[in-house]
Amino acid sequence: MKLVRKDLEKDNAGQVTLIPEEPEDMWHTYNLLQVGDSLRASTIRKVQTESATGSVGSNRIRTTLTLCVEAIDFDSQACQLRVKGTNIQENEYVKMGAYHTIELEPNRQFTLAKKQWDSVVLERIEQACDPAWSADVAAVVMQEGLAHVCLVTPSMTLTRAKVEVNIPRKRKGNCSQHDRALERFYEQVVQAIQRHINFEVVKCVLVASPGFVREQFCDYMFQQAVKTDNKLLLENRAKFLQVHSSSGHKYALKEALCDPAVTSRLSDTKAAGEVKALDDFYKMLQHEPDRAFYGLKHVEQANEAMAIDTLLISDELFRHQDVATRARYVKLVDSVRENMGTVRIFSSLHVSGEQLGQLTGVAAILRFPVAELSDQEDESSSEED
């Protein structure tokens, strides 16, 4: 993401002009936009024209519109963003108050104005404009007959290809059908890797599976690479890292990212940091439940006691339609930081973010046990009984 201009007043009202440069930037833009904002961007409008003879035709004309945002639609697979709203600035082709949908796309500038830019939104702009935050991890999660080729970016886990091949069972004395099907499956996975993984950007490719599937697949892939003199795979052999996972489904990627060998290799990526934070939270919940809280009310009470060491919060909560609720989450984040706590904002498009979403989207690891909160609850519930 490229920051062209930033004009903010003392009360944090103002506007920012940005150019999204990659598909990932569309996700950042989706998180910056909120209903009630004003968005100015170039768009195409179908305009009816009448000729001198009276015949009516329609032309598609490129024009720049300023909309008051009413609805935002994001397609995570295509990384496309559509913003619907009413025109709030004079335009020769579109009446004031008329509805229009702008499709934001990479390499096209837009200006976003808000009445209040909060700390979470400003931090996202900083992250999006930092070139170090790019998709530097790829993963192949597989089992016999099923594989998912994924890109793990700092903000989301994108499934780029799903390979499914029916593998017949081994028969006594005849394994040829099974072996042929397995070879066909491996070949399709190799093709998907070459098609969807950019080795110039990717630092590491995780190959995760139960059993010996990953070893057999990697042996096959590099044997074929030697036979066909595939320089792309041979030159990047060192980037492939084999790890265990319970299955070939996308959710098993979290286990692969938790592997100590992986976390040391990916120590500089945000994805690994998120997974480790969530893993630490679950361990704390198991061994010291008084130091692991989740749910907004509990986490706010722990924050009042200045007990939060690490706050885990989903970016989905900052897209809440209710302004007061959204402000409550922003206030919590600011307060934890003021109290020298660490804040990790999880992407709802990451496997770790999906898991956090199942825990209400907000959780905290505490510096010290805060047992009285649960005791208070027990007392109040017994009084109700």
Coordinates of C-alpha atoms in Angstrom, one line a residue:
M1 CA 0.0 0.0 0.0
K2 CA 1.3 3.4 -0.9
L3 CA 0.4 6.5 1.3
V4 CA 0.0 9.5 -1.0
R5 CA -1.3 12.0 1.4
K6 CA -2.5 12.2 5.0
D7 CA -4.4 15.3 6.3
L8 CA -5.6 14.9 9.9
E9 CA -6.9 17.6 12.2
K10 CA -6.1 17.8 15.9
D11 CA -9.5 16.1 16.7
N12 CA -8.4 13.2 14.4
A13 CA -10.9 14.2 11.7
G14 CA -9.6 14.3 8.1
Q15 CA -8.7 12.3 5.1
V16 CA -6.1 9.9 3.8
T17 CA -5.2 9.2 0.1
L18 CA -3.9 5.7 -0.6
I19 CA -3.0 3.5 -3.6
P20 CA -3.5 -0.3 -3.0
E21 CA -0.7 -2.1 -4.7
E22 CA -1.4 -5.8 -4.0
P23 CA -4.4 -8.0 -3.5
E24 CA -3.6 -8.1 0.3
D25 CA -4.0 -4.3 0.3
M26 CA -7.7 -4.7 -0.6
W27 CA -8.2 -6.6 2.7
H28 CA -6.5 -3.7 4.6
T29 CA -8.8 -1.2 2.7
Y30 CA -11.9 -3.3 3.7
N31 CA -10.8 -2.9 7.4
L32 CA -10.3 0.8 7.0
L33 CA -13.8 1.5 5.5
Q34 CA -16.8 2.0 7.8
V35 CA -20.4 2.9 7.1
G36 CA -20.7 6.7 7.2
D37 CA -17.2 7.4 5.8
S38 CA -16.8 9.4 2.6
L39 CA -14.9 7.7 -0.2
R40 CA -13.6 9.5 -3.3
A41 CA -12.4 7.3 -6.2
S42 CA -12.5 7.0 -10.0
T43 CA -15.3 4.7 -11.3
I44 CA -17.3 3.9 -14.4
R45 CA -20.9 5.0 -14.7
K46 CA -23.4 4.1 -17.5
V47 CA -24.7 7.4 -18.8
Q48 CA -27.7 7.8 -21.2
T49 CA -27.0 10.3 -24.1
E50 CA -29.5 11.8 -26.6
S51 CA -28.2 12.6 -30.1
A52 CA -29.4 15.6 -32.2
T53 CA -31.8 13.2 -34.0
G54 CA -33.5 12.2 -30.8
S55 CA -32.1 8.7 -30.6
V56 CA -31.1 7.6 -27.1
G57 CA -27.9 5.6 -26.4
S58 CA -25.8 4.8 -23.4
N59 CA -22.1 5.2 -22.9
R60 CA -19.8 4.0 -20.1
I61 CA -17.9 7.0 -18.8
R62 CA -15.1 7.2 -16.3
T63 CA -15.7 9.8 -13.6
T64 CA -14.6 10.6 -10.1
L65 CA -17.3 10.3 -7.4
T66 CA -17.5 11.0 -3.7
L67 CA -19.8 8.6 -1.9
C68 CA -21.2 8.4 1.6
V69 CA -20.5 4.7 2.4
E70 CA -23.6 2.6 3.1
A71 CA -22.5 -1.0 2.3
I72 CA -19.1 -2.7 1.9
D73 CA -18.7 -6.1 0.2
F74 CA -15.4 -8.0 0.2
D75 CA -14.7 -11.1 -1.8
S76 CA -11.7 -12.8 0.0
Q77 CA -10.8 -15.2 -2.7
A78 CA -10.8 -12.7 -5.6
C79 CA -9.6 -9.9 -3.3
Q80 CA -12.3 -7.6 -4.8
L81 CA -13.9 -4.8 -2.8
R82 CA -17.2 -3.1 -3.7
V83 CA -18.5 0.0 -1.9
K84 CA -22.1 1.1 -2.2
G85 CA -23.3 4.6 -1.2
T86 CA -24.9 7.9 -2.2
N87 CA -23.2 10.6 -4.2
I88 CA -22.4 13.6 -1.9
Q89 CA -20.5 15.9 -4.3
E90 CA -21.6 17.7 -7.5
N91 CA -21.0 15.6 -10.6
E92 CA -22.1 16.2 -14.2
Y93 CA -23.1 12.6 -14.7
V94 CA -24.5 11.6 -11.3
K95 CA -27.1 13.5 -9.3
M96 CA -26.6 14.3 -5.7
G97 CA -28.1 11.6 -3.5
A98 CA -28.0 9.0 -6.3
Y99 CA -26.8 5.5 -5.5
H100 CA -23.6 4.1 -7.0
T101 CA -21.2 1.2 -6.4
I102 CA -17.5 1.8 -6.7
E103 CA -15.3 -1.2 -7.2
L104 CA -11.9 -0.5 -5.7
E105 CA -9.0 -2.2 -7.4
P106 CA -5.2 -2.4 -7.1
N107 CA -3.1 0.5 -8.5
R108 CA -6.1 2.9 -8.4
Q109 CA -5.9 5.8 -6.0
F110 CA -8.7 6.5 -3.5
T111 CA -9.3 9.1 -0.8
L112 CA -11.0 8.1 2.5
A113 CA -12.4 10.8 4.8
K114 CA -13.6 10.1 8.4
K115 CA -15.0 12.2 11.2
Q116 CA -12.7 10.3 13.6
W117 CA -9.6 8.3 12.8
D118 CA -9.0 6.0 15.8
S119 CA -5.7 4.4 16.8
V120 CA -6.5 0.9 15.4
V121 CA -7.3 2.3 11.9
L122 CA -4.2 4.5 11.9
E123 CA -2.0 1.5 13.0
R124 CA -3.4 -0.6 10.1
I125 CA -2.4 2.1 7.6
E126 CA 1.2 2.0 9.0
Q127 CA 1.3 -1.8 8.7
A128 CA -0.2 -1.8 5.2
C129 CA 2.4 0.8 4.0
D130 CA 5.3 -1.2 5.5
P131 CA 7.0 -3.2 2.8
A132 CA 8.2 -5.9 5.3
W133 CA 4.6 -7.1 5.7
S134 CA 4.3 -9.3 2.6
A135 CA 3.2 -12.8 1.9
D136 CA 6.3 -14.7 2.8
V137 CA 5.0 -18.1 3.8
A138 CA 3.3 -20.8 1.7
A139 CA 1.9 -24.1 2.9
V140 CA 0.8 -27.4 1.4
V141 CA -1.5 -29.2 3.8
M142 CA -2.1 -32.8 2.5
Q143 CA -3.2 -36.3 3.1
E144 CA -3.6 -39.1 0.6
G145 CA -5.9 -37.8 -2.1
L146 CA -6.5 -34.3 -0.6
A147 CA -4.2 -31.2 -0.6
H148 CA -4.6 -27.5 0.0
V149 CA -2.1 -25.1 -1.3
C150 CA -2.2 -21.9 0.8
L151 CA -0.5 -18.5 1.1
V152 CA -0.1 -17.3 4.6
T153 CA 0.1 -13.5 4.4
P154 CA 0.3 -11.2 7.5
S155 CA -3.5 -10.6 7.3
M156 CA -5.0 -13.8 5.9
T157 CA -4.7 -17.4 4.9
L158 CA -5.6 -17.7 1.2
T159 CA -6.4 -21.1 -0.3
R160 CA -5.0 -20.9 -3.7
A161 CA -5.7 -24.5 -4.9
K162 CA -7.5 -27.6 -3.7
V163 CA -6.4 -30.9 -5.2
E164 CA -8.6 -33.9 -4.8
V165 CA -7.9 -37.3 -6.4
N166 CA -9.7 -40.6 -5.6
I167 CA -7.0 -43.1 -4.4
P168 CA -8.1 -46.8 -4.6
R169 CA -7.1 -49.0 -1.7
K170 CA -4.1 -51.3 -1.9
R171 CA -5.1 -54.8 -2.9
K172 CA -3.2 -57.9 -1.9
G173 CA -0.6 -58.7 -4.6
N174 CA -1.7 -55.7 -6.7
C175 CA -0.8 -52.1 -5.8
S176 CA -0.5 -50.7 -9.3
Q177 CA -3.9 -48.8 -9.3
H178 CA -3.1 -47.3 -5.9
D179 CA 0.4 -46.2 -6.9
R180 CA -0.7 -44.8 -10.3
A181 CA -3.5 -42.7 -8.6
L182 CA -1.0 -41.5 -5.9
E183 CA 1.5 -40.4 -8.6
R184 CA -1.3 -38.6 -10.5
F185 CA -2.2 -36.8 -7.2
Y186 CA 1.4 -35.8 -6.4
E187 CA 1.8 -34.5 -10.0
Q188 CA -1.3 -32.3 -9.6
V189 CA 0.0 -30.9 -6.3
V190 CA 3.4 -30.1 -7.9
Q191 CA 1.7 -28.2 -10.7
A192 CA -0.4 -26.3 -8.1
I193 CA 2.8 -25.3 -6.2
Q194 CA 4.5 -24.0 -9.4
R195 CA 1.4 -22.1 -10.5
H196 CA 0.5 -20.4 -7.2
I197 CA 3.7 -19.9 -5.2
N198 CA 6.0 -17.0 -6.0
F199 CA 9.4 -18.2 -4.9
E200 CA 10.9 -14.7 -5.2
V201 CA 8.7 -13.6 -2.3
V202 CA 8.1 -16.7 -0.3
K203 CA 10.8 -17.5 2.3
C204 CA 9.4 -20.9 3.4
V205 CA 7.0 -23.6 2.1
L206 CA 5.5 -25.8 4.8
V207 CA 4.6 -29.3 3.6
A208 CA 2.3 -30.7 6.3
S209 CA 0.6 -34.1 6.5
P210 CA -0.2 -37.0 8.8
G211 CA 2.1 -40.1 8.5
F212 CA 4.7 -40.3 5.7
V213 CA 2.7 -38.6 3.0
R214 CA 4.8 -35.4 3.1
E215 CA 8.1 -37.4 2.9
Q216 CA 6.8 -39.5 -0.1
F217 CA 5.5 -36.4 -1.8
C218 CA 8.8 -34.4 -1.4
D219 CA 10.8 -37.4 -2.6
Y220 CA 8.6 -37.6 -5.7
M221 CA 8.6 -33.9 -6.4
F222 CA 12.4 -33.5 -6.3
Q223 CA 13.0 -36.8 -8.2
Q224 CA 10.8 -35.4 -11.0
A225 CA 12.5 -32.0 -10.7
V226 CA 15.9 -33.7 -11.3
K227 CA 14.5 -35.8 -14.2
T228 CA 12.9 -32.8 -15.9
D229 CA 15.7 -30.3 -14.9
N230 CA 13.1 -28.1 -13.1
K231 CA 15.4 -25.3 -12.0
L232 CA 12.6 -23.4 -10.1
L233 CA 12.0 -26.3 -7.7
L234 CA 15.7 -27.4 -7.4
E235 CA 16.9 -23.8 -6.7
N236 CA 14.3 -23.4 -3.9
R237 CA 14.7 -26.9 -2.4
A238 CA 16.0 -25.4 0.9
K239 CA 12.8 -23.4 1.4
F240 CA 10.6 -26.6 1.8
L241 CA 10.1 -27.6 5.4
Q242 CA 8.3 -30.8 6.4
V243 CA 6.0 -30.8 9.5
H244 CA 3.3 -32.9 11.0
S245 CA -0.4 -32.1 10.7
S246 CA -3.4 -34.3 11.7
S247 CA -5.1 -34.0 8.2
G248 CA -5.0 -32.4 4.8
H249 CA -7.7 -29.9 5.6
K250 CA -7.1 -26.2 5.9
Y251 CA -7.7 -26.0 9.7
A252 CA -4.8 -28.4 10.2
L253 CA -2.5 -25.5 9.1
K254 CA -2.6 -24.1 12.7
E255 CA -0.9 -27.2 14.0
A256 CA 1.8 -26.9 11.4
L257 CA 2.4 -23.2 12.3
C258 CA 2.7 -24.2 16.0
D259 CA 5.6 -26.6 15.3
P260 CA 8.7 -25.3 17.1
A261 CA 10.8 -25.9 14.0
V262 CA 8.4 -23.7 12.0
T263 CA 8.1 -20.9 14.6
S264 CA 11.9 -20.6 14.8
R265 CA 12.1 -20.4 11.0
L266 CA 9.1 -17.9 10.8
S267 CA 10.0 -15.9 13.9
D268 CA 9.9 -12.7 11.9
T269 CA 6.4 -13.2 10.5
K270 CA 3.2 -11.9 12.1
A271 CA 1.3 -15.2 11.4
A272 CA 3.7 -17.1 13.6
G273 CA 3.4 -14.5 16.4
E274 CA -0.4 -14.8 16.3
V275 CA -0.4 -18.6 16.4
K276 CA 2.1 -18.6 19.4
A277 CA 0.0 -16.0 21.3
L278 CA -3.1 -18.1 20.8
D279 CA -1.2 -21.3 21.8
D280 CA 0.1 -19.5 25.0
F281 CA -3.5 -18.5 25.8
Y282 CA -4.8 -22.1 25.6
K283 CA -1.9 -23.4 27.7
M284 CA -2.7 -20.7 30.3
L285 CA -6.4 -21.5 30.2
Q286 CA -5.5 -25.2 30.9
H287 CA -2.9 -24.7 33.6
E288 CA -3.7 -21.3 35.2
P289 CA -7.3 -20.5 34.3
D290 CA -7.2 -17.4 36.6
R291 CA -4.7 -15.9 34.2
A292 CA -6.6 -16.5 31.0
F293 CA -9.8 -14.5 30.3
Y294 CA -12.1 -14.2 27.3
G295 CA -15.3 -12.3 26.5
L296 CA -15.4 -8.5 26.4
K297 CA -16.9 -8.0 29.9
H298 CA -14.2 -10.3 31.7
V299 CA -11.4 -8.8 29.7
E300 CA -12.5 -5.2 30.5
Q301 CA -12.6 -6.1 34.2
A302 CA -9.1 -7.6 34.0
N303 CA -7.9 -4.4 32.2
E304 CA -9.4 -2.2 35.0
A305 CA -7.2 -4.2 37.4
M306 CA -4.2 -3.4 35.0
A307 CA -3.6 -7.1 34.8
I308 CA -3.4 -7.7 31.0
D309 CA -0.1 -8.8 29.7
T310 CA -1.2 -9.7 26.2
L311 CA -4.5 -8.8 24.6
L312 CA -5.7 -11.0 21.7
I313 CA -8.4 -9.3 19.6
S314 CA -10.0 -10.0 16.2
D315 CA -10.1 -7.3 13.5
E316 CA -13.7 -8.3 12.9
L317 CA -14.7 -6.4 16.1
F318 CA -13.5 -3.1 14.6
R319 CA -15.9 -3.5 11.7
H320 CA -18.9 -3.5 14.1
Q321 CA -21.7 -1.3 12.7
D322 CA -22.5 0.2 16.0
V323 CA -20.1 3.2 16.6
A324 CA -20.3 2.9 20.4
T325 CA -19.4 -0.8 20.4
R326 CA -16.5 -0.2 18.0
A327 CA -15.3 2.7 20.2
R328 CA -15.4 0.4 23.2
Y329 CA -13.0 -2.1 21.5
V330 CA -10.6 0.8 20.5
K331 CA -10.6 2.1 24.0
L332 CA -9.7 -1.3 25.4
V333 CA -6.8 -1.6 22.9
D334 CA -5.5 1.9 23.8
S335 CA -5.9 1.3 27.5
V336 CA -3.9 -2.0 27.4
R337 CA -1.1 -0.3 25.5
E338 CA -1.0 2.6 28.1
N339 CA -0.6 -0.1 30.8
M340 CA 2.4 -1.5 28.9
G341 CA 0.5 -4.6 27.7
T342 CA 1.0 -6.2 24.3
V343 CA -1.9 -6.0 21.8
R344 CA -2.2 -8.6 19.0
I345 CA -4.8 -7.9 16.4
F346 CA -5.8 -11.1 14.7
S347 CA -7.1 -11.3 11.1
S348 CA -10.4 -13.0 10.9
L349 CA -9.2 -14.5 7.6
H350 CA -6.4 -16.4 9.4
V351 CA -6.9 -19.9 10.8
S352 CA -5.8 -18.5 14.2
G353 CA -8.3 -15.6 13.8
E354 CA -11.1 -18.0 13.1
Q355 CA -10.3 -19.8 16.3
L356 CA -10.2 -16.6 18.3
G357 CA -13.6 -15.7 16.8
Q358 CA -15.0 -18.9 18.5
L359 CA -13.8 -17.4 21.8
T360 CA -15.9 -14.2 21.2
G361 CA -13.0 -12.6 19.3
V362 CA -11.4 -11.1 22.5
A363 CA -9.1 -12.8 25.0
A364 CA -6.3 -11.9 27.4
I365 CA -3.3 -13.5 29.0
L366 CA -2.9 -11.8 32.5
R367 CA 0.3 -10.8 34.3
F368 CA -1.1 -12.1 37.6
P369 CA -4.1 -14.2 38.6
V370 CA -7.4 -12.3 39.0
A371 CA -9.4 -14.9 40.9
E372 CA -11.9 -12.5 42.5
L373 CA -13.7 -11.9 39.1
S374 CA -14.8 -15.5 38.9
D375 CA -15.5 -15.5 42.6
Q376 CA -17.8 -12.5 42.2
E377 CA -19.6 -14.2 39.4
D378 CA -20.1 -17.3 41.5
E379 CA -21.5 -15.3 44.4
S380 CA -23.9 -13.3 42.2
S381 CA -25.1 -16.5 40.5
S382 CA -25.7 -18.2 43.9
E383 CA -27.6 -15.2 45.1
E384 CA -29.8 -15.4 42.0
D385 CA -30.5 -19.1 42.7

